[in-house]
Amino acid sequence: MLLLRDVQKTDLAGLKRLAAVLNTVNLPNNEETLENIIDKSVKSFAGKVKNPLEREYLFVLEDVRNSLIIGTSMIIAQHGTYEAPHIYYEVSEREHYSASLERHLRHKVLSIAYNYEGPTEIGGLVVDPPYRATPDKPGKQLSYVRFLFIAMHRRLFRPRVLAELLPPLLPDGRSLLWEACGKKFTGLTYLEADRLSRQNKEFIKELFPASDIYASLFPDRVQKVLGEVGPNTRGVQRMLERIGFKYVERIDPFDGGPHFEANTGDVSLIRKYRTVKLAEEDFEMEGDDVLVAFEKESGRNRFRSVRCMARLDNQVIYLPASAKEALGADPGDRLSIIPFE
């Protein structure tokens, strides 16, 4: 069985293994960065980050049989503060017409913008390649668990939810937009800039051009990736659109990846969230496919969630014995569920 849970400091070795395989923007192959991400998450789940909007939650998906971490996903309670604003390009279209030439042209224009009271962001989704496209659907589990957690703690999150999707990247992981624009203004590589921006966004405001940028000035292959979703992320795009997200004509200033947003209360998974009481009897037959979570108020591992078949009877849920064991829940405990649709 696969177990979704809050990350622990003892997971560093497992995350390093995963990062070494992937070395993505979401999970950089840098031990100090990983340690900081884990530490912030552990404190956030424990409520030790006093301001709820400064919390960041990292979920891991563990193959319990092999004690192997096979994926991660994250919630950033508020992406955009006075200290670290949410920065993006507004994408618009400008029309120009010359009567003497009888020439009418449309141009895509990028305008840098800042948000200091930004939305909740979902991100950090990575899955170990051997586990992708398997019947357990680990990527979908990692995606859905974030909405389950937000539904469980609505007051801790913003009224809007943001998902920044990766665009097509070069085979070596570089960004076409960054090579054409950001690198020229900062002198940094794409990965260096992304790593630095996790702690310091001042350089973006100081070094990026404040004026509008006409995308027509970029090579054709750069223009084509602006706002496009990369091939490995199209499944995530379809999932987001299915539950209520839309492209909002904004892109990441580093790589040009599109921003999808939704009102938190309009996300279908959050609307279908409910709490139930765990029944004493086991359930081993066909039933409803759900993502179910159990949360403890104290202790080392506070949040646990599994995907399983269940039977719902009003406010009572019947689970397989294996799911109960993975959750560490006892009969009578309150559980949280969303459909795994």
XYZ file of C-alpha atoms in Angstrom:
341
model
C 0.000 0.000 0.000
C 1.088 3.591 -0.666
C 0.980 5.969 2.286
C 0.704 9.752 2.058
C 2.058 11.561 5.095
C 3.760 14.698 6.358
C 7.518 14.731 5.741
C 9.876 13.965 8.638
C 13.510 14.972 9.179
C 14.442 11.290 8.893
C 13.179 11.422 5.279
C 16.183 13.456 4.116
C 18.012 10.430 2.687
C 14.891 9.358 0.780
C 14.372 12.832 -0.654
C 18.055 13.038 -1.624
C 17.682 9.766 -3.542
C 14.612 11.079 -5.334
C 16.255 14.452 -6.041
C 19.364 12.748 -7.434
C 17.174 10.845 -9.905
C 15.106 13.855 -10.974
C 16.954 17.094 -9.975
C 13.915 19.184 -10.845
C 12.957 22.733 -9.898
C 10.361 21.199 -7.553
C 12.896 18.924 -5.857
C 16.424 20.318 -6.318
C 19.415 18.045 -5.835
C 20.853 20.210 -3.066
C 21.063 18.887 0.489
C 20.905 22.284 2.224
C 17.815 23.288 0.231
C 16.124 19.963 1.017
C 16.931 20.318 4.723
C 15.361 23.793 4.750
C 12.225 22.568 2.961
C 11.830 19.674 5.429
C 12.431 21.881 8.475
C 9.852 24.455 7.344
C 7.296 21.720 6.707
C 7.810 19.950 10.040
C 7.332 23.242 11.875
C 4.285 24.091 9.754
C 2.484 20.809 10.456
C 3.279 21.234 14.169
C 1.910 24.789 14.192
C 5.310 26.174 15.228
C 5.281 28.709 12.395
C 3.176 31.295 14.203
C 1.655 33.001 11.157
C -0.433 30.376 9.300
C 0.130 32.162 5.980
C 3.897 31.638 6.299
C 3.550 27.854 6.518
C 4.663 25.404 3.844
C 3.547 21.776 3.927
C 5.473 18.981 2.193
C 3.722 15.634 1.670
C 5.596 12.448 0.814
C 4.251 9.289 -0.767
C 5.830 6.162 0.691
C 5.812 2.643 -0.686
C 5.394 1.026 2.708
C 6.468 -2.440 1.500
C 9.887 -1.135 0.485
C 10.145 1.817 2.922
C 10.788 3.944 -0.158
C 9.733 7.547 -0.768
C 8.440 7.656 -4.326
C 7.019 11.167 -4.622
C 6.274 14.543 -3.069
C 3.827 17.424 -3.286
C 3.534 20.726 -1.460
C 1.188 23.472 -0.276
C 2.455 27.028 0.248
C -0.154 28.737 2.403
C 0.387 32.135 0.785
C 2.562 32.702 -2.259
C 3.240 36.425 -2.147
C 4.118 38.549 0.897
C 5.702 41.953 1.505
C 9.052 40.248 2.087
C 8.745 37.878 -0.891
C 6.116 39.020 -3.413
C 4.444 36.733 -5.925
C 6.038 37.799 -9.226
C 4.691 36.948 -12.666
C 4.216 38.255 -16.188
C 0.756 39.408 -17.215
C 0.205 38.225 -20.792
C -1.776 40.579 -23.014
C -2.167 41.417 -26.669
C -1.472 44.793 -28.295
C -2.667 45.769 -31.763
C -0.789 48.160 -34.065
C -1.972 49.496 -37.411
C -0.187 51.605 -40.022
C -2.523 53.266 -42.552
C 0.345 54.188 -44.880
C 1.567 50.585 -45.002
C -1.884 49.070 -44.574
C -0.263 46.778 -42.040
C -2.153 45.413 -38.992
C -0.073 43.506 -36.404
C -0.890 41.821 -33.127
C 1.834 41.419 -30.502
C 1.972 39.332 -27.314
C 3.201 41.570 -24.494
C 4.672 40.540 -21.134
C 4.182 42.959 -18.207
C 5.902 42.188 -14.912
C 3.557 42.302 -11.913
C 3.774 41.839 -8.143
C 1.266 40.479 -5.634
C 1.952 41.042 -1.922
C -1.086 39.183 -0.566
C -1.014 36.261 -2.954
C -2.971 33.031 -3.267
C -2.327 29.645 -1.735
C -0.044 27.711 -4.071
C 0.003 23.995 -4.752
C 3.225 22.660 -6.223
C 6.244 20.455 -5.626
C 4.696 17.470 -7.418
C 7.262 14.835 -8.400
C 6.966 11.070 -8.862
C 9.762 8.512 -9.143
C 9.812 7.422 -12.832
C 9.333 3.649 -12.209
C 6.079 4.365 -10.363
C 4.522 6.627 -12.993
C 1.506 5.391 -14.969
C 0.889 2.536 -12.499
C -2.590 1.449 -11.289
C -2.054 3.119 -7.900
C -1.940 6.504 -9.696
C 0.682 8.012 -7.363
C 0.712 11.372 -9.147
C -3.025 11.751 -8.724
C -2.781 10.774 -5.054
C -0.095 13.409 -4.493
C -2.209 15.992 -6.327
C -5.443 15.229 -4.481
C -3.978 15.057 -0.978
C -3.282 18.798 -1.103
C -6.962 19.580 -1.687
C -7.957 17.173 1.062
C -5.639 18.957 3.507
C -6.847 22.412 2.427
C -10.459 21.272 2.911
C -9.589 20.044 6.408
C -8.071 23.440 7.335
C -9.852 26.066 5.230
C -9.158 28.914 7.659
C -5.391 28.430 7.201
C -5.470 29.121 3.472
C -6.310 31.894 1.015
C -9.559 32.267 -0.961
C -7.684 31.615 -4.238
C -5.493 28.636 -5.158
C -2.666 28.827 -7.688
C -0.874 26.098 -9.632
C 2.219 27.027 -11.665
C 2.739 24.438 -14.396
C 6.060 23.634 -16.033
C 6.430 24.513 -19.715
C 8.487 22.513 -22.227
C 12.136 22.645 -21.125
C 15.334 21.865 -22.985
C 16.731 18.303 -22.575
C 19.321 19.560 -20.062
C 16.624 21.241 -17.929
C 17.226 24.809 -19.090
C 14.376 27.190 -19.868
C 14.074 28.759 -23.306
C 12.538 31.937 -21.862
C 15.252 32.215 -19.234
C 18.002 31.832 -21.817
C 16.385 34.547 -23.955
C 15.525 37.000 -21.183
C 16.239 36.343 -17.500
C 19.808 35.162 -17.974
C 20.703 38.317 -19.897
C 19.478 40.558 -17.080
C 20.823 38.578 -14.088
C 23.842 36.615 -15.299
C 22.440 33.553 -13.478
C 21.554 30.121 -14.796
C 17.930 28.988 -14.596
C 18.584 26.611 -11.679
C 20.732 29.171 -9.830
C 18.004 31.791 -10.148
C 15.276 29.390 -9.035
C 17.295 28.284 -6.001
C 18.099 31.884 -5.048
C 14.488 33.006 -5.456
C 13.370 30.575 -2.757
C 15.025 32.818 -0.146
C 15.523 36.115 -1.973
C 13.366 37.737 -4.639
C 14.962 41.183 -4.396
C 17.226 40.525 -7.379
C 14.211 40.013 -9.654
C 12.754 43.408 -8.814
C 16.104 45.152 -9.130
C 17.480 43.454 -12.251
C 14.472 42.532 -14.388
C 13.239 45.232 -16.787
C 10.283 47.166 -15.382
C 8.965 48.042 -18.839
C 6.753 45.847 -21.005
C 8.485 43.228 -23.150
C 7.230 42.456 -26.639
C 7.472 38.706 -27.136
C 7.978 39.350 -30.854
C 11.594 40.162 -30.001
C 12.192 36.566 -28.910
C 13.085 33.747 -31.324
C 10.073 31.789 -32.614
C 10.824 28.732 -30.486
C 10.791 30.909 -27.337
C 7.484 32.516 -28.304
C 5.916 29.082 -28.780
C 6.562 27.955 -25.179
C 5.093 31.048 -23.463
C 2.087 29.818 -21.511
C 2.449 26.290 -22.907
C 2.288 23.178 -20.713
C 5.181 20.720 -20.945
C 4.505 17.151 -22.130
C 5.072 15.670 -18.654
C 2.626 18.127 -17.093
C -0.363 17.806 -19.411
C -1.968 15.180 -17.192
C -1.804 17.651 -14.282
C -3.350 20.334 -16.495
C -6.277 18.077 -17.402
C -6.809 17.181 -13.747
C -6.789 20.837 -12.671
C -9.226 21.860 -15.391
C -11.518 18.976 -14.457
C -11.805 20.184 -10.836
C -12.280 23.881 -11.638
C -8.943 25.560 -12.477
C -8.443 27.892 -15.469
C -5.464 29.529 -17.168
C -5.428 33.177 -16.004
C -3.177 34.747 -18.688
C -0.181 34.867 -16.368
C 3.148 33.080 -16.698
C 6.222 32.405 -14.625
C 8.903 35.071 -15.260
C 11.667 32.449 -15.216
C 10.401 29.747 -17.565
C 7.121 31.016 -19.052
C 5.032 28.231 -17.499
C 1.287 29.029 -17.285
C -0.541 29.916 -14.083
C -3.831 28.144 -13.391
C -6.106 29.422 -10.612
C -9.444 28.721 -8.951
C -11.517 30.038 -6.087
C -10.759 27.700 -3.183
C -14.428 27.117 -2.459
C -15.176 26.333 -6.101
C -12.708 23.433 -6.406
C -14.932 20.385 -6.839
C -12.823 18.153 -4.566
C -13.047 20.682 -1.743
C -16.814 20.999 -2.229
C -17.162 17.213 -1.916
C -15.086 16.995 1.277
C -16.729 15.413 4.308
C -15.871 13.950 7.707
C -17.013 10.520 8.887
C -16.592 8.167 11.831
C -14.549 4.979 11.430
C -16.580 1.814 11.872
C -15.280 -1.128 13.882
C -15.990 -3.748 11.216
C -13.551 -4.256 8.330
C -14.613 -3.829 4.732
C -13.094 -5.981 1.971
C -15.537 -5.647 -0.926
C -16.003 -3.266 -3.830
C -17.168 0.194 -2.804
C -16.348 3.860 -3.258
C -12.842 4.876 -4.359
C -11.756 7.527 -1.841
C -8.780 9.353 -0.418
C -9.102 9.168 3.344
C -7.011 10.944 5.985
C -6.495 10.715 9.726
C -4.847 13.532 11.643
C -3.481 13.588 15.185
C -3.188 16.751 17.251
C 0.269 15.878 18.553
C 3.156 13.525 17.931
C 5.805 13.063 15.283
C 3.719 11.903 12.338
C 0.500 13.927 12.500
C -1.027 13.443 9.062
C -1.598 10.146 7.230
C -3.702 9.411 4.182
C -4.367 6.459 1.865
C -6.348 5.743 -1.259
C -8.641 2.746 -0.835
C -12.080 1.295 -1.498
C -14.569 2.067 1.264
C -18.228 1.742 2.122
C -20.011 4.853 3.313
C -23.134 4.587 5.425
C -24.371 8.073 6.306
C -21.720 9.430 8.692
C -19.866 6.104 9.112
C -17.077 4.711 6.936
C -16.025 1.068 6.657
C -12.387 0.553 5.636
C -10.184 -2.450 4.823
C -7.980 -3.593 7.694
C -4.874 -2.595 5.716
C -6.103 0.991 5.388
C -6.885 1.217 9.111
C -3.405 -0.032 9.933
C -1.734 2.426 7.553
C -3.729 5.320 8.984
C -3.168 4.272 12.591
C -6.848 4.948 13.280
C -9.144 3.255 15.784
C -12.917 2.664 15.601
C -14.773 5.858 16.425
C -12.006 8.170 15.173
C -13.042 11.021 12.887
C -11.672 10.665 9.361
C -11.662 13.074 6.430
C -12.451 11.978 2.874
C -12.728 13.198 -0.697
C -13.681 11.072 -3.704
C -10.795 9.743 -5.795
C -12.688 10.482 -9.001
